[in-house]
Backbone as CSV, one residue per row, in Angstrom:
resi,resn,N_x,N_y,N_z,CA_x,CA_y,CA_z,C_x,C_y,C_z
1,MET,0.848,-1.196,0.000,0.000,0.000,0.000,0.878,1.239,0.000
2,ARG,0.541,2.189,-0.862,1.336,3.416,-0.956,1.141,4.252,0.296
3,SER,2.248,4.734,0.877,2.152,5.552,2.080,1.566,6.914,1.746
4,ALA,0.893,7.479,2.729,0.244,8.776,2.530,1.281,9.886,2.455
5,LYS,1.011,10.840,1.602,1.832,12.029,1.496,0.988,13.236,1.871
6,THR,1.655,14.334,2.110,0.958,15.588,2.365,1.144,16.497,1.159
7,TYR,0.054,16.858,0.540,0.078,17.760,-0.601,-0.132,19.186,-0.084
8,VAL,0.898,19.990,-0.208,0.841,21.382,0.223,0.572,22.223,-1.024
9,LEU,-0.581,22.869,-1.052,-1.125,23.484,-2.261,-0.969,24.995,-2.193
10,VAL,-0.126,25.528,-3.074,0.213,26.953,-3.075,-0.529,27.635,-4.221
11,PRO,-1.357,28.633,-3.931,-2.135,29.282,-4.987,-1.323,30.289,-5.781
12,GLY,-1.939,30.763,-6.855,-1.328,31.798,-7.674,-1.708,33.184,-7.180
13,ALA,-1.737,34.150,-8.096,-2.042,35.536,-7.739,-3.392,35.611,-7.040
14,GLY,-3.457,36.419,-6.007,-4.643,36.497,-5.171,-4.466,35.708,-3.892
15,GLY,-3.626,34.651,-3.949,-3.170,33.957,-2.757,-4.195,33.190,-1.961
16,SER,-5.356,32.880,-2.537,-6.435,32.285,-1.760,-6.371,30.762,-1.728
17,ALA,-6.450,30.196,-0.525,-6.521,28.748,-0.385,-7.785,28.188,-1.029
18,TRP,-8.799,29.020,-1.206,-10.058,28.589,-1.822,-9.836,28.011,-3.217
19,TYR,-8.800,28.455,-3.902,-8.538,27.954,-5.254,-8.486,26.427,-5.292
20,TRP,-8.152,25.824,-4.160,-7.963,24.376,-4.101,-9.147,23.663,-3.443
21,HIS,-10.272,24.335,-3.273,-11.330,23.794,-2.426,-11.953,22.517,-2.981
22,ARG,-11.844,22.254,-4.273,-12.349,20.991,-4.817,-11.294,19.874,-4.784
23,LEU,-10.043,20.243,-4.801,-8.980,19.242,-4.796,-8.725,18.672,-3.410
24,VAL,-8.805,19.509,-2.379,-8.496,19.057,-1.015,-9.336,17.844,-0.609
25,PRO,-10.673,17.881,-0.751,-11.439,16.685,-0.352,-11.156,15.465,-1.215
26,GLU,-10.793,15.673,-2.486,-10.467,14.537,-3.350,-9.185,13.846,-2.878
27,LEU,-8.193,14.628,-2.525,-6.947,14.047,-2.022,-7.192,13.282,-0.726
28,ARG,-7.996,13.851,0.145,-8.277,13.171,1.416,-9.102,11.909,1.194
29,ARG,-9.976,11.935,0.213,-10.747,10.732,-0.116,-9.832,9.611,-0.566
30,LEU,-8.710,9.969,-1.188,-7.738,8.989,-1.655,-6.733,8.595,-0.572
31,GLY,-6.956,9.080,0.636,-6.092,8.689,1.743,-4.860,9.546,1.914
32,GLN,-4.822,10.695,1.247,-3.687,11.600,1.359,-4.065,12.778,2.252
33,GLU,-3.052,13.476,2.731,-3.302,14.703,3.481,-3.164,15.882,2.522
34,ALA,-3.874,16.963,2.805,-3.812,18.145,1.946,-3.864,19.402,2.800
35,VAL,-2.975,20.335,2.494,-2.923,21.619,3.186,-2.964,22.710,2.121
36,ALA,-4.040,23.478,2.097,-4.153,24.599,1.156,-3.665,25.864,1.855
37,VAL,-2.757,26.572,1.224,-2.073,27.712,1.844,-2.749,29.018,1.438
38,ASP,-2.986,29.883,2.410,-3.394,31.267,2.161,-2.140,32.132,2.198
39,LEU,-1.845,32.818,1.108,-0.668,33.683,1.050,-1.050,35.138,1.372
40,PRO,-0.090,35.946,1.849,-0.380,37.337,2.217,-0.406,38.253,0.988
41,ALA,-1.248,37.907,0.023,-1.209,38.562,-1.282,-1.560,40.047,-1.234
42,ALA,-2.389,40.456,-0.281,-2.818,41.854,-0.225,-1.842,42.749,0.527
43,ASP,-0.813,42.172,1.116,0.127,42.911,1.964,1.299,43.428,1.139
44,ASP,1.381,44.746,0.994,2.476,45.334,0.216,3.836,45.145,0.882
45,ALA,3.842,44.806,2.161,5.109,44.584,2.863,5.605,43.151,2.678
46,ALA,4.796,42.294,2.087,5.154,40.879,1.947,5.742,40.622,0.569
47,GLY,6.968,40.093,0.570,7.622,39.723,-0.677,7.778,38.222,-0.762
48,LEU,8.671,37.765,-1.623,8.841,36.332,-1.838,9.263,35.608,-0.565
49,ARG,10.090,36.238,0.244,10.523,35.601,1.495,9.328,35.363,2.416
50,GLU,8.462,36.368,2.535,7.293,36.231,3.404,6.330,35.180,2.856
51,TYR,6.222,35.102,1.538,5.367,34.074,0.948,5.918,32.682,1.273
52,SER,7.223,32.511,1.107,7.808,31.187,1.388,7.738,30.869,2.875
53,ASP,7.872,31.882,3.745,7.718,31.660,5.186,6.311,31.149,5.495
54,THR,5.323,31.702,4.818,3.931,31.293,5.033,3.732,29.836,4.611
55,ILE,4.346,29.456,3.506,4.260,28.061,3.043,4.899,27.130,4.059
56,VAL,6.084,27.495,4.530,6.797,26.657,5.497,5.990,26.518,6.780
57,LEU,5.414,27.609,7.257,4.621,27.562,8.489,3.415,26.647,8.327
58,ALA,2.774,26.705,7.178,1.583,25.876,6.940,1.923,24.391,6.884
59,ALA,3.142,24.067,6.462,3.517,22.663,6.225,4.542,22.126,7.196
60,SER,4.936,22.905,8.183,6.102,22.555,8.990,5.926,21.287,9.813
61,ASP,4.702,20.883,10.112,4.468,19.682,10.919,4.358,18.415,10.083
62,HIS,4.579,18.528,8.786,4.349,17.397,7.886,5.652,16.926,7.242
63,ARG,5.699,15.617,6.966,6.804,15.031,6.228,6.270,14.432,4.937
64,ASP,7.184,14.012,4.054,6.780,13.485,2.745,5.848,14.461,2.047
65,VAL,6.339,15.679,1.890,5.548,16.757,1.314,5.677,16.764,-0.207
66,VAL,4.548,16.805,-0.874,4.496,17.116,-2.298,4.052,18.570,-2.381
67,LEU,4.955,19.429,-2.812,4.689,20.864,-2.854,4.137,21.214,-4.230
68,VAL,2.900,21.700,-4.257,2.191,21.974,-5.510,2.014,23.475,-5.649
69,ALA,2.479,24.036,-6.766,2.424,25.482,-6.971,1.705,25.811,-8.262
70,GLN,0.726,26.687,-8.167,-0.057,27.096,-9.336,0.299,28.523,-9.733
71,SER,0.510,28.739,-11.033,0.714,30.069,-11.608,1.815,30.832,-10.861
72,MET,1.473,31.967,-10.239,2.469,32.773,-9.533,3.125,32.013,-8.386
73,GLY,2.486,30.938,-7.913,3.078,30.130,-6.846,4.431,29.560,-7.226
74,GLY,4.722,29.514,-8.533,6.020,29.047,-8.990,7.167,29.949,-8.582
75,LEU,6.872,31.187,-8.187,7.925,32.085,-7.712,8.315,31.794,-6.264
76,SER,7.332,31.426,-5.451,7.593,31.301,-4.014,7.781,29.871,-3.532
77,ALA,7.055,28.917,-4.097,7.139,27.535,-3.601,8.560,26.962,-3.642
78,PRO,9.343,27.190,-4.720,10.703,26.634,-4.721,11.576,27.149,-3.578
79,LEU,11.251,28.327,-3.058,12.050,28.907,-1.980,11.838,28.175,-0.661
80,ALA,10.765,27.384,-0.581,10.477,26.652,0.647,11.055,25.244,0.641
81,CYS,11.592,24.807,-0.480,12.014,23.403,-0.606,13.111,23.012,0.367
82,ASP,14.037,23.923,0.662,15.156,23.551,1.535,14.783,23.621,3.012
83,ARG,13.540,24.002,3.310,13.108,24.094,4.707,11.979,23.122,5.031
84,LEU,11.619,22.285,4.068,10.576,21.295,4.270,11.064,19.933,3.777
85,SER,10.372,18.906,4.179,10.697,17.552,3.725,9.971,17.297,2.400
86,VAL,10.462,17.934,1.338,9.796,17.895,0.040,10.321,16.722,-0.778
87,THR,9.423,15.847,-1.198,9.792,14.717,-2.045,9.575,15.008,-3.521
88,GLU,8.725,16.002,-3.811,8.435,16.333,-5.203,7.846,17.737,-5.270
89,LEU,8.186,18.434,-6.340,7.632,19.754,-6.605,6.775,19.643,-7.861
90,VAL,5.509,20.047,-7.757,4.579,19.970,-8.883,4.177,21.384,-9.270
91,LEU,4.396,21.727,-10.533,4.057,23.051,-11.054,2.813,22.931,-11.925
92,VAL,1.763,23.664,-11.567,0.499,23.620,-12.300,0.338,24.939,-13.053
93,ASN,0.588,24.890,-14.361,0.568,26.114,-15.164,1.272,27.242,-14.425
94,ALA,2.481,26.967,-14.003,3.188,27.879,-13.104,4.268,28.687,-13.814
95,MET,4.571,29.843,-13.235,5.726,30.620,-13.641,6.983,29.876,-13.199
96,ILE,7.960,29.763,-14.104,9.228,29.112,-13.778,10.316,30.165,-13.968
97,PRO,10.757,30.794,-12.887,11.703,31.905,-13.014,13.134,31.445,-13.210
98,ALA,13.921,32.305,-13.801,15.362,32.104,-13.889,16.034,32.840,-12.734
99,PRO,17.206,32.403,-12.305,17.904,33.095,-11.217,18.078,34.586,-11.518
100,GLY,17.732,35.420,-10.541,17.894,36.856,-10.670,16.793,37.558,-11.443
101,GLU,15.876,36.824,-12.009,14.792,37.403,-12.804,13.644,37.804,-11.887
102,THR,13.061,38.969,-12.108,11.892,39.356,-11.335,10.643,38.755,-11.970
103,GLY,9.605,38.643,-11.152,8.337,38.185,-11.691,7.792,39.136,-12.739
104,GLY,8.079,40.427,-12.577,7.643,41.402,-13.569,8.353,41.249,-14.898
105,ASP,9.638,40.874,-14.854,10.414,40.703,-16.087,10.099,39.373,-16.780
106,TRP,9.594,38.420,-16.018,9.356,37.064,-16.530,8.477,37.060,-17.781
107,TRP,7.480,37.912,-17.807,6.506,37.878,-18.897,7.168,38.146,-20.246
108,ALA,7.972,39.205,-20.292,8.654,39.526,-21.542,9.782,38.552,-21.834
109,ALA,10.498,38.127,-20.788,11.641,37.226,-20.981,11.214,35.884,-21.559
110,THR,10.024,35.426,-21.215,9.553,34.128,-21.696,8.743,34.217,-22.986
111,GLY,8.334,35.431,-23.370,7.497,35.568,-24.561,6.045,35.197,-24.317
112,GLN,5.577,35.361,-23.059,4.206,34.958,-22.729,3.168,35.719,-23.544
113,GLU,3.354,37.014,-23.722,2.349,37.809,-24.437,2.190,37.343,-25.877
114,GLN,3.299,37.063,-26.542,3.221,36.582,-27.923,2.538,35.223,-27.989
115,ALA,2.853,34.360,-27.028,2.219,33.039,-26.993,0.722,33.167,-26.769
116,ARG,0.327,34.065,-25.893,-1.098,34.279,-25.628,-1.804,34.821,-26.860
117,ARG,-1.177,35.776,-27.548,-1.778,36.358,-28.743,-1.928,35.297,-29.850
118,GLU,-0.907,34.492,-30.023,-0.973,33.467,-31.066,-2.091,32.464,-30.792
119,LEU,-2.278,32.113,-29.524,-3.369,31.204,-29.173,-4.724,31.858,-29.446
120,ASP,-4.860,33.126,-29.079,-6.117,33.830,-29.354,-6.459,33.787,-30.836
121,VAL,-5.474,34.052,-31.668,-5.707,34.048,-33.112,-6.105,32.651,-33.587
122,ARG,-5.383,31.625,-33.109,-5.698,30.256,-33.516,-7.118,29.855,-33.133
123,GLU,-7.591,30.352,-32.005,-8.907,29.952,-31.515,-10.004,30.944,-31.867
124,GLY,-9.668,31.959,-32.688,-10.692,32.855,-33.207,-11.075,34.011,-32.307
125,ARG,-10.247,34.354,-31.321,-10.502,35.513,-30.472,-9.621,36.668,-30.908
126,SER,-10.067,37.872,-30.633,-9.236,39.033,-30.929,-8.119,39.121,-29.899
127,PRO,-6.857,39.139,-30.317,-5.762,39.241,-29.341,-5.688,40.606,-28.682
128,ASP,-6.414,41.581,-29.225,-6.400,42.940,-28.682,-7.647,43.263,-27.867
129,ALA,-8.498,42.282,-27.631,-9.705,42.509,-26.833,-9.332,42.856,-25.396
130,PRO,-10.131,43.677,-24.728,-9.858,43.992,-23.317,-9.830,42.718,-22.474
131,PHE,-8.998,42.732,-21.448,-8.898,41.565,-20.575,-10.222,41.305,-19.887
132,ASP,-10.664,40.066,-19.934,-11.897,39.643,-19.283,-11.601,38.331,-18.556
133,PRO,-11.627,38.329,-17.218,-11.295,37.100,-16.497,-12.212,35.935,-16.839
134,LEU,-13.461,36.230,-17.198,-14.368,35.150,-17.568,-13.910,34.454,-18.846
135,VAL,-13.316,35.217,-19.750,-12.823,34.659,-21.013,-11.470,33.978,-20.811
136,THR,-10.594,34.599,-20.040,-9.230,34.085,-19.884,-9.126,32.943,-18.888
137,PHE,-9.849,33.058,-17.770,-9.665,32.100,-16.681,-10.834,31.132,-16.470
138,PHE,-12.044,31.534,-16.800,-13.209,30.759,-16.388,-13.986,30.148,-17.547
139,HIS,-13.417,30.139,-18.748,-14.130,29.624,-19.906,-14.449,28.142,-19.805
140,ASP,-13.664,27.395,-19.025,-13.886,25.955,-18.898,-14.143,25.541,-17.448
141,VAL,-14.622,26.483,-16.642,-14.890,26.239,-15.226,-16.397,26.069,-15.029
142,PRO,-16.838,25.121,-14.204,-18.268,24.945,-13.956,-18.924,26.251,-13.500
143,PRO,-20.148,26.513,-13.952,-20.814,27.782,-13.630,-20.926,28.075,-12.136
144,ASP,-21.159,27.039,-11.314,-21.317,27.294,-9.885,-20.002,27.741,-9.253
145,VAL,-18.881,27.178,-9.730,-17.576,27.595,-9.211,-17.264,29.017,-9.675
146,THR,-17.579,29.317,-10.930,-17.371,30.670,-11.446,-18.175,31.682,-10.648
147,ALA,-19.427,31.376,-10.389,-20.283,32.296,-9.637,-19.721,32.550,-8.245
148,GLU,-19.232,31.500,-7.591,-18.644,31.675,-6.263,-17.374,32.509,-6.337
149,ALA,-16.554,32.265,-7.342,-15.309,33.020,-7.489,-15.572,34.496,-7.727
150,MET,-16.650,34.812,-8.431,-16.944,36.201,-8.766,-17.498,37.008,-7.598
151,THR,-17.756,36.355,-6.458,-18.277,37.081,-5.304,-17.197,37.873,-4.586
152,VAL,-15.932,37.564,-4.870,-14.820,38.298,-4.255,-13.812,38.659,-5.345
153,GLU,-13.032,39.658,-5.076,-11.952,40.050,-5.989,-10.659,40.085,-5.185
154,PRO,-9.939,38.962,-5.132,-8.734,38.910,-4.302,-7.701,39.947,-4.734
155,ALA,-7.132,40.635,-3.762,-6.098,41.625,-4.053,-4.759,40.931,-4.237
156,GLN,-3.904,41.510,-5.070,-2.552,41.003,-5.245,-1.578,42.157,-5.289
157,SER,-0.732,42.255,-4.287,0.302,43.279,-4.249,1.327,43.043,-5.352
158,GLY,1.920,44.106,-5.839,2.973,43.992,-6.841,4.344,43.706,-6.257
159,THR,4.466,43.738,-4.924,5.779,43.585,-4.285,6.519,42.322,-4.713
160,PRO,5.892,41.138,-4.701,6.656,39.930,-5.071,7.127,39.933,-6.521
161,PHE,6.451,40.688,-7.379,6.837,40.745,-8.785,8.052,41.644,-9.020
162,GLU,8.372,42.448,-8.017,9.467,43.409,-8.163,10.800,42.852,-7.688
163,GLU,10.787,41.734,-7.004,11.995,41.192,-6.382,12.685,40.180,-7.291
164,PRO,14.002,40.276,-7.445,14.728,39.244,-8.202,14.565,37.880,-7.544
165,TRP,14.373,36.857,-8.361,14.257,35.508,-7.799,15.599,35.149,-7.175
166,PRO,15.629,34.790,-5.872,16.894,34.768,-5.129,17.731,33.506,-5.250
167,LEU,17.192,32.418,-5.798,17.982,31.196,-5.865,18.954,31.240,-7.037
168,SER,20.105,30.588,-6.870,21.091,30.536,-7.957,20.792,29.418,-8.942
169,ALA,19.936,28.478,-8.556,19.547,27.361,-9.421,18.229,26.803,-8.909
170,TRP,17.594,26.006,-9.750,16.350,25.365,-9.337,16.637,24.393,-8.196
171,PRO,15.704,24.231,-7.229,15.934,23.288,-6.125,16.214,21.876,-6.640
172,ASP,17.050,21.164,-5.934,17.405,19.801,-6.305,16.308,18.848,-5.828
173,VAL,15.140,18.998,-6.438,13.950,18.224,-6.086,13.308,17.760,-7.388
174,PRO,12.909,16.496,-7.497,12.194,16.061,-8.707,10.998,16.968,-8.971
175,THR,10.883,17.420,-10.197,9.864,18.410,-10.543,8.968,17.889,-11.644
176,ARG,7.676,18.005,-11.398,6.677,17.593,-12.390,5.927,18.840,-12.853
177,VAL,5.736,18.970,-14.156,5.050,20.131,-14.715,3.721,19.683,-15.309
178,LEU,2.632,20.283,-14.834,1.298,19.988,-15.341,0.749,21.217,-16.049
179,SER,0.119,21.003,-17.184,-0.461,22.119,-17.917,-1.842,21.743,-18.408
180,GLY,-2.810,22.628,-18.181,-4.146,22.420,-18.711,-4.166,22.651,-20.212
181,ARG,-4.766,21.733,-20.949,-4.795,21.858,-22.405,-5.488,23.145,-22.851
182,ALA,-6.457,23.628,-22.066,-7.260,24.775,-22.495,-6.845,26.070,-21.816
183,ASP,-5.698,26.080,-21.133,-5.254,27.306,-20.472,-4.982,28.390,-21.512
184,ARG,-5.542,29.568,-21.302,-5.404,30.656,-22.270,-4.362,31.687,-21.871
185,LEU,-3.962,31.721,-20.618,-2.928,32.676,-20.206,-1.540,32.105,-20.461
186,PHE,-1.354,30.838,-20.076,-0.099,30.131,-20.324,-0.407,28.948,-21.246
187,PRO,-0.455,29.169,-22.557,-0.804,28.081,-23.474,0.107,26.877,-23.304
188,VAL,-0.423,25.712,-23.634,0.279,24.474,-23.318,1.632,24.385,-24.038
189,ASP,1.719,24.858,-25.281,3.009,24.800,-25.968,4.011,25.772,-25.347
190,PHE,3.530,26.910,-24.885,4.362,27.868,-24.163,4.867,27.248,-22.858
191,GLN,3.969,26.581,-22.134,4.355,25.978,-20.864,5.424,24.907,-21.055
192,ALA,5.275,24.117,-22.125,6.279,23.085,-22.409,7.635,23.721,-22.684
193,ARG,7.624,24.824,-23.403,8.891,25.466,-23.757,9.598,26.011,-22.531
194,ILE,8.878,26.718,-21.671,9.566,27.298,-20.515,9.967,26.226,-19.510
195,ALA,9.321,25.070,-19.557,9.722,23.982,-18.670,10.960,23.262,-19.165
196,GLY,11.461,23.622,-20.321,12.695,23.039,-20.813,12.492,21.777,-21.612
197,ASN,11.260,21.523,-22.083,10.975,20.316,-22.834,10.904,20.557,-24.336
198,ALA,11.314,21.714,-24.763,11.360,22.020,-26.189,12.549,22.949,-26.399
199,SER,12.866,23.253,-27.643,13.953,24.177,-27.951,13.591,25.554,-27.421
200,VAL,14.483,26.133,-26.623,14.195,27.408,-25.990,15.312,28.396,-26.269
201,SER,14.924,29.666,-26.286,15.931,30.704,-26.452,16.376,31.264,-25.107
202,HIS,15.581,31.044,-24.075,15.948,31.464,-22.726,15.856,30.234,-21.826
203,PRO,16.912,29.427,-21.710,16.842,28.173,-20.963,16.450,28.392,-19.507
204,ARG,15.638,27.501,-19.020,15.247,27.496,-17.608,15.917,26.293,-16.959
205,SER,16.492,26.456,-15.778,17.129,25.316,-15.113,16.105,24.634,-14.225
206,CYS,15.536,23.560,-14.687,14.483,22.855,-13.960,14.771,21.367,-14.066
207,PRO,15.573,20.794,-13.148,16.055,19.420,-13.307,14.982,18.381,-13.053
208,ALA,15.201,17.201,-13.598,14.355,16.035,-13.332,12.886,16.314,-13.624
209,VAL,12.642,17.022,-14.715,11.270,17.383,-15.047,10.548,16.217,-15.705
210,THR,9.324,15.967,-15.242,8.393,15.076,-15.933,7.257,15.942,-16.435
211,TRP,6.913,15.785,-17.695,5.940,16.680,-18.328,4.620,15.961,-18.533
212,TRP,3.533,16.568,-18.063,2.191,16.015,-18.239,1.262,17.126,-18.710
213,ARG,0.335,16.763,-19.594,-0.670,17.759,-19.987,-1.977,17.068,-20.322
């Protein structure tokens, strides 16, 4: 019988543990433990260090941790790896920064905008249309979940995006990259490229990657 692991779930921008509210009971139903992290996203005084401290505090009593990071969580979750008993790092449509790169610079450095525009054109949307979260994020989300999400507007401070990513290399932890086929912000071919699974012009150091989509 496979031993239970603790899945520590790190959200993206907005920092809400609610993002994982459907996954947590599923993991527990399968006999695993799950900890969804609330990040201090609205606090302008909180940077990447404070985000990683929050992750460590939420998971500090657990061993055999699978650290799961979604979107912006890719900036902070790797910083917690050397302070937790992490057996695997899972990136879910996540930002994968290079050493010294800020989260703000990441978008242009990776070519995310061009990838997003090309996907819009392929799928028949105007790449110049005003941003609409319902179109970009919720097009394939069940209506009841969308309705619940729209009741709040989580704040996200710009502070973590302004700080250079402090590690000199990716953590020495097996890393799995997951990408949703229908993701419109980080298209699947873009995600594969930045994960180092295709020819890239800006190499990312992400060892022991397993790619799933």
